[in-house]
Coordinates of N, CA and C in Angstrom, one line a residue:
Chain B
E5 N 0.9 -1.2 0.0 CA 0.0 0.0 0.0 C 0.9 1.2 0.0
A6 N 0.5 2.2 -0.8 CA 1.3 3.5 -0.9 C 1.2 4.2 0.5
G7 N 2.4 4.9 0.8 CA 2.4 5.7 2.0 C 1.9 7.1 1.7
V8 N 2.2 8.0 2.5 CA 1.8 9.4 2.3 C 2.7 10.0 1.3
T9 N 2.1 10.6 0.2 CA 2.9 11.1 -0.8 C 2.7 12.6 -0.9
Q10 N 3.8 13.4 -1.2 CA 3.7 14.8 -1.3 C 4.3 15.2 -2.6
F11 N 3.8 16.3 -3.1 CA 4.2 16.8 -4.4 C 4.1 18.4 -4.4
P12 N 5.1 19.1 -4.9 CA 6.4 18.6 -5.4 C 7.3 18.3 -4.3
S13 N 8.4 17.7 -4.6 CA 9.4 17.4 -3.6 C 10.2 18.7 -3.3
H14 N 10.4 19.5 -4.3 CA 11.1 20.8 -4.2 C 10.5 21.8 -5.1
S15 N 10.3 23.0 -4.6 CA 9.8 24.1 -5.4 C 10.6 25.3 -5.1
V16 N 11.0 26.0 -6.2 CA 11.7 27.2 -6.1 C 10.9 28.3 -6.8
I17 N 10.5 29.3 -6.0 CA 9.7 30.4 -6.6 C 10.2 31.8 -6.1
E18 N 9.7 32.8 -6.8 CA 10.2 34.1 -6.4 C 9.1 34.7 -5.4
K19 N 9.6 35.6 -4.6 CA 8.7 36.3 -3.7 C 7.6 36.9 -4.4
G20 N 6.4 36.7 -3.9 CA 5.2 37.3 -4.5 C 4.4 36.3 -5.4
Q21 N 5.1 35.2 -5.7 CA 4.4 34.2 -6.5 C 3.6 33.2 -5.6
T22 N 2.9 32.4 -6.3 CA 2.0 31.4 -5.6 C 2.5 30.0 -5.8
V23 N 2.4 29.2 -4.7 CA 2.8 27.8 -4.8 C 1.7 27.0 -4.1
T24 N 1.4 25.9 -4.7 CA 0.5 24.9 -4.1 C 1.2 23.6 -3.9
L25 N 1.1 23.2 -2.6 CA 1.7 21.9 -2.2 C 0.5 20.9 -2.1
R26 N 0.8 19.7 -2.5 CA -0.2 18.6 -2.4 C 0.2 17.5 -1.5
C27 N -0.7 16.9 -0.8 CA -0.5 15.8 0.1 C -1.6 14.7 -0.2
D28 N -1.2 13.5 -0.5 CA -2.1 12.4 -0.6 C -1.9 11.5 0.6
P29 N -2.8 11.4 1.5 CA -2.7 10.6 2.7 C -2.9 9.1 2.3
I30 N -2.6 8.3 3.3 CA -2.9 6.9 3.1 C -4.4 6.7 3.1
S31 N -4.8 5.8 2.1 CA -6.2 5.6 1.9 C -6.9 5.1 3.2
G32 N -8.0 5.8 3.5 CA -8.7 5.4 4.7 C -8.4 6.2 6.0
H33 N -7.3 7.0 5.9 CA -6.9 7.9 7.0 C -7.7 9.1 7.0
D34 N -8.6 9.3 8.0 CA -9.4 10.5 8.1 C -8.6 11.7 8.6
N35 N -7.6 11.5 9.4 CA -6.8 12.6 9.9 C -5.7 12.9 9.0
L36 N -5.5 14.2 8.7 CA -4.4 14.7 7.9 C -3.9 16.0 8.5
Y37 N -2.6 16.0 8.6 CA -1.9 17.1 9.3 C -0.9 17.8 8.4
W38 N -0.7 19.0 8.5 CA 0.4 19.8 7.8 C 1.3 20.3 8.9
Y39 N 2.6 20.3 8.6 CA 3.6 20.8 9.5 C 4.6 21.6 8.6
R40 N 5.4 22.4 9.3 CA 6.5 23.1 8.6 C 7.7 23.1 9.4
R41 N 8.9 23.0 8.8 CA 10.1 23.2 9.4 C 10.9 24.2 8.7
V42 N 11.1 25.4 9.4 CA 11.9 26.5 8.8 C 13.3 26.2 9.3
M43 N 14.3 26.5 8.4 CA 15.7 26.2 8.7 C 16.1 26.7 10.0
G44 N 16.7 25.7 10.8 CA 17.3 26.0 12.1 C 16.3 26.0 13.2
K45 N 15.0 25.7 12.9 CA 14.0 25.7 13.9 C 13.3 24.3 14.0
E46 N 12.5 24.1 15.0 CA 11.9 22.9 15.2 C 10.6 22.8 14.3
I47 N 10.2 21.6 14.0 CA 8.9 21.4 13.3 C 7.8 22.0 14.0
K48 N 6.9 22.7 13.2 CA 5.7 23.3 13.8 C 4.5 22.8 13.2
F49 N 3.5 22.6 14.0 CA 2.2 22.1 13.5 C 1.5 23.3 12.8
L50 N 0.8 23.0 11.7 CA 0.1 24.1 11.0 C -1.4 23.9 11.1
L51 N -1.9 22.7 10.7 CA -3.3 22.5 10.8 C -3.7 21.0 10.7
H52 N -4.9 20.7 11.0 CA -5.4 19.3 11.1 C -6.8 19.2 10.5
F53 N -6.9 18.3 9.5 CA -8.2 18.0 8.9 C -8.7 16.7 9.5
V54 N -10.0 16.6 9.7 CA -10.6 15.3 9.9 C -11.6 15.2 8.7
K55 N -11.3 14.3 7.9 CA -12.0 14.2 6.6 C -11.8 15.5 5.9
E56 N -12.9 16.1 5.5 CA -12.8 17.4 4.8 C -12.9 18.6 5.7
S57 N -13.0 18.4 6.9 CA -13.2 19.5 7.9 C -11.9 19.9 8.6
K58 N -11.7 21.2 8.7 CA -10.6 21.7 9.5 C -10.9 21.6 11.0
Q59 N -10.2 20.7 11.6 CA -10.4 20.5 13.0 C -9.6 21.6 13.9
D60 N -8.5 21.9 13.4 CA -7.6 22.9 14.2 C -6.7 23.5 13.2
E61 N -6.8 24.8 13.0 CA -5.9 25.5 12.1 C -5.1 26.6 12.9
S62 N -4.9 26.3 14.2 CA -4.3 27.3 15.1 C -2.8 27.6 14.7
G63 N -2.2 26.7 14.0 CA -0.8 26.9 13.6 C -0.5 27.6 12.3
M64 N -1.6 27.9 11.6 CA -1.4 28.6 10.3 C -0.8 30.0 10.6
P65 N 0.3 30.3 9.9 CA 1.0 31.6 10.2 C 0.2 32.8 10.0
N66 N -0.5 32.9 8.8 CA -1.3 34.1 8.5 C -2.2 33.7 7.3
N67 N -2.9 34.7 6.8 CA -3.9 34.5 5.8 C -3.4 34.3 4.4
R68 N -2.0 34.3 4.3 CA -1.5 34.0 3.0 C -1.5 32.4 2.8
F69 N -1.8 31.7 3.8 CA -1.8 30.2 3.7 C -3.2 29.8 3.7
L70 N -3.5 28.9 2.7 CA -4.9 28.4 2.6 C -4.8 26.9 2.4
A71 N -5.4 26.1 3.2 CA -5.4 24.7 3.1 C -6.8 24.2 2.8
E72 N -6.8 23.2 1.9 CA -8.1 22.6 1.6 C -8.0 21.1 1.5
R73 N -9.1 20.4 1.7 CA -9.2 19.0 1.6 C -10.5 18.6 1.1
T74 N -10.8 18.9 -0.2 CA -12.0 18.7 -0.8 C -12.3 17.2 -0.9
G75 N -13.5 16.8 -0.5 CA -13.8 15.3 -0.6 C -13.2 14.5 0.4
G76 N -12.4 15.1 1.3 CA -11.7 14.3 2.4 C -10.7 13.4 1.9
T77 N -10.1 13.6 0.7 CA -9.0 12.7 0.3 C -7.7 13.5 0.3
Y78 N -7.2 13.9 -0.8 CA -5.9 14.6 -0.8 C -6.2 16.1 -0.3
S79 N -5.1 16.7 0.1 CA -5.1 18.1 0.6 C -4.1 18.9 -0.1
T80 N -4.5 20.2 -0.2 CA -3.5 21.2 -0.8 C -3.3 22.3 0.2
L81 N -2.1 22.8 0.1 CA -1.7 23.9 0.9 C -1.1 25.0 0.0
K82 N -1.8 26.1 -0.1 CA -1.5 27.2 -1.0 C -0.9 28.3 -0.3
V83 N 0.2 28.8 -0.8 CA 0.8 30.0 -0.2 C 0.8 31.1 -1.3
Q84 N 0.1 32.2 -0.9 CA -0.2 33.3 -1.9 C -0.4 34.6 -1.2
P85 N 0.5 35.6 -1.4 CA 1.8 35.5 -2.2 C 2.9 35.0 -1.2
A86 N 3.8 34.3 -1.8 CA 4.9 33.8 -1.0 C 5.9 34.8 -0.5
E87 N 6.4 34.7 0.7 CA 7.4 35.6 1.2 C 8.6 34.8 1.5
L88 N 9.7 35.5 1.7 CA 11.0 34.9 1.9 C 11.0 33.9 3.2
E89 N 10.2 34.4 4.2 CA 10.2 33.6 5.4 C 9.4 32.3 5.3
D90 N 8.7 32.2 4.2 CA 7.9 30.9 4.0 C 8.8 29.8 3.6
S91 N 10.0 30.0 3.3 CA 11.0 29.0 2.9 C 11.1 27.9 4.0
G92 N 11.1 26.7 3.6 CA 11.2 25.6 4.6 C 10.8 24.3 4.0
V93 N 10.6 23.3 4.8 CA 10.1 22.0 4.4 C 8.7 21.8 5.0
Y94 N 7.8 21.5 4.1 CA 6.4 21.3 4.6 C 6.1 19.8 4.6
F95 N 5.8 19.3 5.7 CA 5.5 17.9 5.9 C 4.0 17.7 6.0
C96 N 3.5 16.6 5.5 CA 2.2 16.1 5.7 C 2.2 14.8 6.4
A97 N 1.2 14.5 7.2 CA 1.1 13.2 7.9 C -0.4 12.8 7.9
S98 N -0.6 11.5 8.0 CA -2.0 11.1 8.1 C -2.0 10.0 9.2
S99 N -3.2 9.8 9.7 CA -3.4 8.7 10.7 C -4.9 8.3 10.7
Q100 N -5.1 7.1 11.2 CA -6.5 6.7 11.6 C -6.7 7.3 13.0
A101 N -7.9 7.3 13.5 CA -8.3 7.9 14.8 C -7.4 7.3 15.9
G102 N -6.6 8.2 16.5 CA -5.8 7.8 17.6 C -4.6 6.9 17.3
G103 N -4.4 6.7 16.0 CA -3.4 5.8 15.5 C -2.0 6.4 15.2
E104 N -1.1 5.6 14.8 CA 0.2 6.0 14.4 C 0.2 7.0 13.3
L105 N 1.1 8.0 13.4 CA 1.3 9.0 12.4 C 2.2 8.4 11.3
F106 N 1.8 8.7 10.0 CA 2.6 8.3 8.9 C 2.9 9.6 8.1
F107 N 4.2 9.9 8.0 CA 4.6 11.1 7.4 C 5.0 11.0 5.9
G108 N 4.8 12.0 5.1 CA 5.3 12.1 3.8 C 6.8 12.5 3.8
E109 N 7.4 12.5 2.6 CA 8.8 12.9 2.5 C 9.1 14.4 2.6
G110 N 8.0 15.2 2.6 CA 8.1 16.6 2.7 C 8.2 17.3 1.3
S111 N 7.8 18.5 1.3 CA 8.0 19.4 0.1 C 8.9 20.6 0.6
R112 N 10.0 20.7 -0.1 CA 10.9 21.8 0.3 C 10.6 23.0 -0.6
L113 N 10.3 24.1 0.1 CA 9.9 25.3 -0.6 C 11.1 26.3 -0.4
T114 N 11.5 26.9 -1.5 CA 12.5 27.9 -1.5 C 12.0 29.2 -2.1
V115 N 11.9 30.2 -1.4 CA 11.4 31.5 -1.9 C 12.5 32.5 -2.1
L116 N 12.8 32.9 -3.3 CA 13.9 33.8 -3.6 C 13.5 35.3 -3.7
Chain Q
K24 N 0.3 25.8 27.6 CA 0.8 25.2 26.4 C 2.1 24.4 26.8
N25 N 2.2 23.2 26.1 CA 3.3 22.4 26.4 C 4.6 22.9 25.9
E26 N 5.7 22.6 26.6 CA 7.0 22.9 26.1 C 7.8 21.6 26.1
V27 N 8.7 21.4 25.1 CA 9.5 20.2 25.0 C 10.9 20.5 24.9
E28 N 11.7 19.8 25.7 CA 13.2 20.0 25.8 C 13.8 18.7 25.5
Q29 N 14.7 18.7 24.5 CA 15.5 17.5 24.2 C 16.9 17.7 24.5
S30 N 17.6 16.6 24.9 CA 19.0 16.6 25.1 C 19.6 15.2 24.8
P31 N 20.9 15.2 24.3 CA 21.6 16.4 23.9 C 21.2 16.9 22.5
Q32 N 21.7 18.0 22.1 CA 21.3 18.5 20.8 C 22.1 17.8 19.7
N33 N 23.3 17.4 20.0 CA 24.2 16.7 19.1 C 24.8 15.5 19.9
L34 N 25.0 14.4 19.2 CA 25.6 13.3 19.8 C 26.4 12.5 18.8
T35 N 27.7 12.3 19.1 CA 28.5 11.4 18.2 C 28.9 10.2 19.0
A36 N 28.7 9.0 18.4 CA 29.0 7.8 19.1 C 29.8 6.9 18.1
Q37 N 30.5 5.9 18.7 CA 31.2 4.9 18.0 C 30.2 3.7 17.8
E38 N 30.4 3.1 16.6 CA 29.5 1.9 16.3 C 29.6 0.9 17.5
G39 N 28.4 0.5 17.9 CA 28.3 -0.5 19.0 C 27.9 0.1 20.3
E40 N 28.1 1.4 20.5 CA 27.8 2.1 21.7 C 26.3 2.1 22.0
F41 N 26.0 2.2 23.3 CA 24.6 2.3 23.8 C 24.3 3.8 23.8
I42 N 23.2 4.2 23.3 CA 22.9 5.6 23.1 C 21.6 5.9 23.9
T43 N 21.6 7.1 24.5 CA 20.3 7.6 25.2 C 20.1 9.0 24.8
I44 N 18.8 9.3 24.4 CA 18.4 10.6 24.1 C 17.2 10.9 25.0
N45 N 17.2 12.1 25.6 CA 16.2 12.4 26.6 C 15.2 13.5 26.1
C46 N 14.0 13.4 26.7 CA 13.0 14.4 26.3 C 12.2 14.7 27.6
S47 N 12.0 16.0 27.9 CA 11.2 16.5 29.0 C 10.1 17.4 28.5
Y48 N 9.0 17.3 29.1 CA 7.9 18.2 28.7 C 7.2 18.8 29.9
S49 N 6.4 19.8 29.7 CA 6.0 20.6 30.9 C 4.5 20.3 31.3
V50 N 3.7 19.8 30.4 CA 2.3 19.6 30.7 C 1.9 18.1 30.5
G51 N 1.1 17.6 31.4 CA 0.7 16.2 31.3 C 0.1 15.9 29.9
I52 N 0.4 14.7 29.4 CA 0.0 14.3 28.1 C -0.7 13.0 28.0
S53 N -1.3 12.7 26.8 CA -1.9 11.4 26.6 C -1.0 10.5 25.9
A54 N 0.0 11.0 25.1 CA 0.9 10.1 24.5 C 2.1 11.0 24.0
L55 N 3.2 10.3 23.9 CA 4.4 11.0 23.4 C 5.0 10.3 22.2
H56 N 5.5 11.0 21.2 CA 6.0 10.4 20.0 C 7.5 10.6 19.9
W57 N 8.1 9.5 19.4 CA 9.5 9.6 19.0 C 9.6 9.4 17.5
L58 N 10.2 10.4 16.8 CA 10.3 10.4 15.4 C 11.8 10.3 15.0
Q59 N 12.0 9.8 13.8 CA 13.3 9.8 13.2 C 13.3 10.5 11.8
Q60 N 14.2 11.5 11.7 CA 14.3 12.2 10.4 C 15.6 11.8 9.8
H61 N 15.5 11.2 8.6 CA 16.7 10.8 7.9 C 17.5 11.9 7.3
P62 N 18.7 11.7 6.9 CA 19.5 12.8 6.2 C 18.8 13.3 5.0
G63 N 18.0 12.4 4.3 CA 17.3 12.8 3.1 C 16.1 13.6 3.4
G64 N 15.7 13.7 4.7 CA 14.6 14.6 5.1 C 13.3 13.9 5.5
G65 N 13.1 12.6 5.1 CA 11.8 12.0 5.4 C 11.7 11.7 6.9
I66 N 10.5 11.7 7.4 CA 10.3 11.4 8.8 C 9.6 10.1 9.0
V67 N 10.0 9.3 10.0 CA 9.4 8.1 10.3 C 9.0 8.1 11.8
S68 N 7.8 7.6 12.1 CA 7.4 7.5 13.4 C 8.0 6.2 14.0
L69 N 8.7 6.4 15.1 CA 9.3 5.2 15.8 C 8.4 4.7 16.9
F70 N 7.9 5.5 17.7 CA 7.1 5.1 18.8 C 6.0 6.1 19.1
M71 N 4.9 5.6 19.6 CA 3.9 6.5 20.3 C 3.6 5.7 21.6
L72 N 3.9 6.4 22.7 CA 3.7 5.7 24.0 C 3.1 6.6 25.0
S73 N 2.3 6.0 25.8 CA 1.6 6.7 26.9 C 2.0 6.3 28.3
S74 N 2.7 5.1 28.4 CA 3.2 4.6 29.7 C 4.2 3.6 29.5
G75 N 5.0 3.4 30.5 CA 6.0 2.3 30.5 C 7.0 2.3 29.4
K76 N 7.1 1.2 28.7 CA 8.2 1.0 27.8 C 7.7 0.3 26.5
K77 N 8.4 0.7 25.4 CA 8.1 -0.1 24.2 C 9.5 -0.4 23.5
K78 N 9.5 -1.5 22.8 CA 10.8 -2.0 22.2 C 10.5 -2.4 20.8
H79 N 11.4 -1.9 19.9 CA 11.3 -2.3 18.5 C 12.7 -2.5 18.0
G80 N 13.1 -3.8 17.8 CA 14.4 -4.1 17.4 C 15.4 -3.6 18.4
R81 N 16.4 -2.8 18.0 CA 17.4 -2.2 18.9 C 17.0 -0.9 19.5
L82 N 15.8 -0.5 19.3 CA 15.3 0.8 19.9 C 14.3 0.5 21.0
I83 N 14.5 1.3 22.1 CA 13.7 1.1 23.3 C 13.3 2.5 23.7
A84 N 12.0 2.7 23.9 CA 11.5 4.0 24.4 C 10.8 3.8 25.8
T85 N 11.1 4.7 26.7 CA 10.5 4.6 28.0 C 9.9 6.0 28.3
I86 N 8.9 6.0 29.2 CA 8.3 7.2 29.6 C 7.9 7.2 31.1
N87 N 8.1 8.3 31.8 CA 7.7 8.4 33.1 C 6.7 9.5 33.2
I88 N 5.5 9.2 33.3 CA 4.4 10.2 33.3 C 4.5 11.2 34.5
Q89 N 4.8 10.6 35.6 CA 4.9 11.5 36.8 C 6.0 12.5 36.7
E90 N 7.2 12.1 36.1 CA 8.3 13.0 36.0 C 8.2 13.8 34.7
K91 N 7.3 13.5 33.8 CA 7.2 14.2 32.5 C 8.5 14.0 31.7
H92 N 8.9 12.8 31.6 CA 10.2 12.6 31.0 C 10.2 11.3 30.2
S93 N 10.8 11.3 29.0 CA 10.9 10.1 28.2 C 12.4 10.0 27.7
S94 N 12.8 8.7 27.5 CA 14.1 8.5 26.9 C 14.0 7.5 25.7
L95 N 14.8 7.7 24.8 CA 15.0 6.8 23.6 C 16.4 6.2 23.7
H96 N 16.4 4.9 23.7 CA 17.7 4.2 23.8 C 17.9 3.4 22.5
I97 N 19.2 3.4 22.1 CA 19.6 2.6 20.9 C 20.7 1.7 21.4
T98 N 20.4 0.4 21.3 CA 21.5 -0.6 21.7 C 22.3 -1.0 20.5
A99 N 23.6 -1.3 20.7 CA 24.5 -1.7 19.6 C 24.3 -0.8 18.4
S100 N 24.6 0.5 18.6 CA 24.4 1.5 17.6 C 25.2 1.2 16.3
H101 N 24.6 1.6 15.2 CA 25.2 1.4 13.9 C 25.2 2.7 13.1
P102 N 26.1 2.8 12.1 CA 26.1 4.0 11.3 C 24.8 4.3 10.6
R103 N 24.0 3.3 10.3 CA 22.7 3.6 9.7 C 21.7 4.2 10.7
D104 N 22.0 4.2 11.9 CA 21.2 4.9 12.9 C 21.4 6.4 12.9
S105 N 22.4 6.9 12.2 CA 22.6 8.3 12.1 C 21.4 9.0 11.5
A106 N 20.9 10.0 12.3 CA 19.7 10.7 11.9 C 19.4 11.7 13.0
V107 N 18.3 12.5 12.7 CA 17.9 13.4 13.8 C 16.7 12.7 14.5
Y108 N 16.7 12.6 15.8 CA 15.6 12.0 16.6 C 14.9 13.1 17.3
I109 N 13.5 13.1 17.1 CA 12.7 14.1 17.5 C 11.6 13.6 18.5
C110 N 11.4 14.3 19.5 CA 10.4 14.0 20.5 C 9.2 15.0 20.3
A111 N 8.0 14.5 20.4 CA 6.9 15.4 20.2 C 5.7 15.0 21.1
V112 N 5.0 16.0 21.6 CA 3.9 15.8 22.5 C 2.7 16.6 22.1
P113 N 1.5 16.2 22.5 CA 0.3 17.0 22.1 C 0.4 18.4 22.6
T114 N -0.3 19.3 21.9 CA -0.2 20.7 22.2 C -0.8 21.1 23.6
R115 N -1.8 20.3 24.0 CA -2.4 20.5 25.3 C -3.0 19.3 25.9
I116 N -3.2 19.3 27.1 CA -3.6 18.0 27.8 C -5.0 17.6 27.3
N117 N -5.1 16.3 27.2 CA -6.4 15.7 26.9 C -7.0 16.3 25.6
Y118 N -6.2 16.6 24.6 CA -6.8 17.1 23.4 C -7.6 16.0 22.8
G119 N -8.9 16.3 22.5 CA -9.8 15.3 22.1 C -9.6 14.7 20.8
G120 N -9.4 13.5 20.7 CA -9.5 12.8 19.4 C -8.3 12.5 18.6
S121 N -7.3 13.4 18.7 CA -6.2 13.2 17.7 C -4.9 13.3 18.4
Q122 N -3.9 12.6 17.8 CA -2.6 12.7 18.4 C -1.6 13.5 17.6
G123 N -2.1 14.1 16.5 CA -1.2 14.7 15.6 C -1.0 16.2 15.8
N124 N -1.8 16.9 16.7 CA -1.6 18.3 16.9 C -0.4 18.4 18.0
L125 N 0.8 18.4 17.5 CA 1.9 18.2 18.3 C 2.8 19.4 18.4
I126 N 3.6 19.5 19.5 CA 4.7 20.4 19.7 C 5.9 19.5 19.6
F127 N 6.9 20.0 18.8 CA 8.1 19.2 18.6 C 9.3 19.7 19.3
G128 N 10.2 18.8 19.7 CA 11.4 19.2 20.3 C 12.3 19.7 19.1
K129 N 13.5 20.2 19.5 CA 14.4 20.7 18.4 C 15.1 19.6 17.8
G130 N 15.1 18.4 18.4 CA 15.7 17.2 17.8 C 17.1 17.0 18.3
T131 N 17.6 15.8 18.2 CA 18.9 15.4 18.6 C 19.6 14.8 17.4
K132 N 20.7 15.4 16.9 CA 21.4 14.9 15.7 C 22.4 13.9 16.2
L133 N 22.1 12.6 15.8 CA 23.0 11.5 16.1 C 23.9 11.1 14.9
S134 N 25.2 11.0 15.2 CA 26.1 10.5 14.2 C 26.8 9.3 14.8
V135 N 26.7 8.2 14.1 CA 27.4 7.0 14.6 C 28.6 6.7 13.6
K136 N 29.8 6.7 14.2 CA 31.0 6.5 13.4 C 31.3 5.0 13.3
P137 N 31.7 4.5 12.2 CA 32.1 3.1 12.1 C 33.4 2.8 12.8

């Protein structure tokens, strides 16, 4: 069975542009999480979906970040417009209720 | 809000050595996670534990709920164990329903020399 997949693995954009990151969770996992690791810092929680609903988006940095999970399957995280400080690695993870977390390989975002 | 402290930040060991990484947190929790981040960047969940001890191969994780402390041990360490080990706990006590709303430690970078 496929694990959590993320796309793209690496994106390089200029300040002011838009980027959309995608996460495909493990089939049947209702919980989907986004995290971010900025260089030199610890990983930070961004938000949590249960199926298509946002359960907790307290970690979203600002309104330039928009996450969706239409149909409760894959999720997208859009950054618009991107700023230099958005550079980092964005991780996605999925789980069944109360179960083990399965992480994707991450999407590295570089904003120039 | 919970706070997580890991030690040491960096650890260099010789192959075969017994390794211990420590994690302390400030607020009572339902479960604690140990994660491994490989040099390539991918993250793997090693353990999720709420009490006592868990063992998987050469890895052992223990937790003391009263002392709010957990340790990750690696026996007979090997160069392939070189990675960043991260401790993570829920953002607040008794968070309903999910384990993934986590606060992460800064990680312990382990390097095992042959």
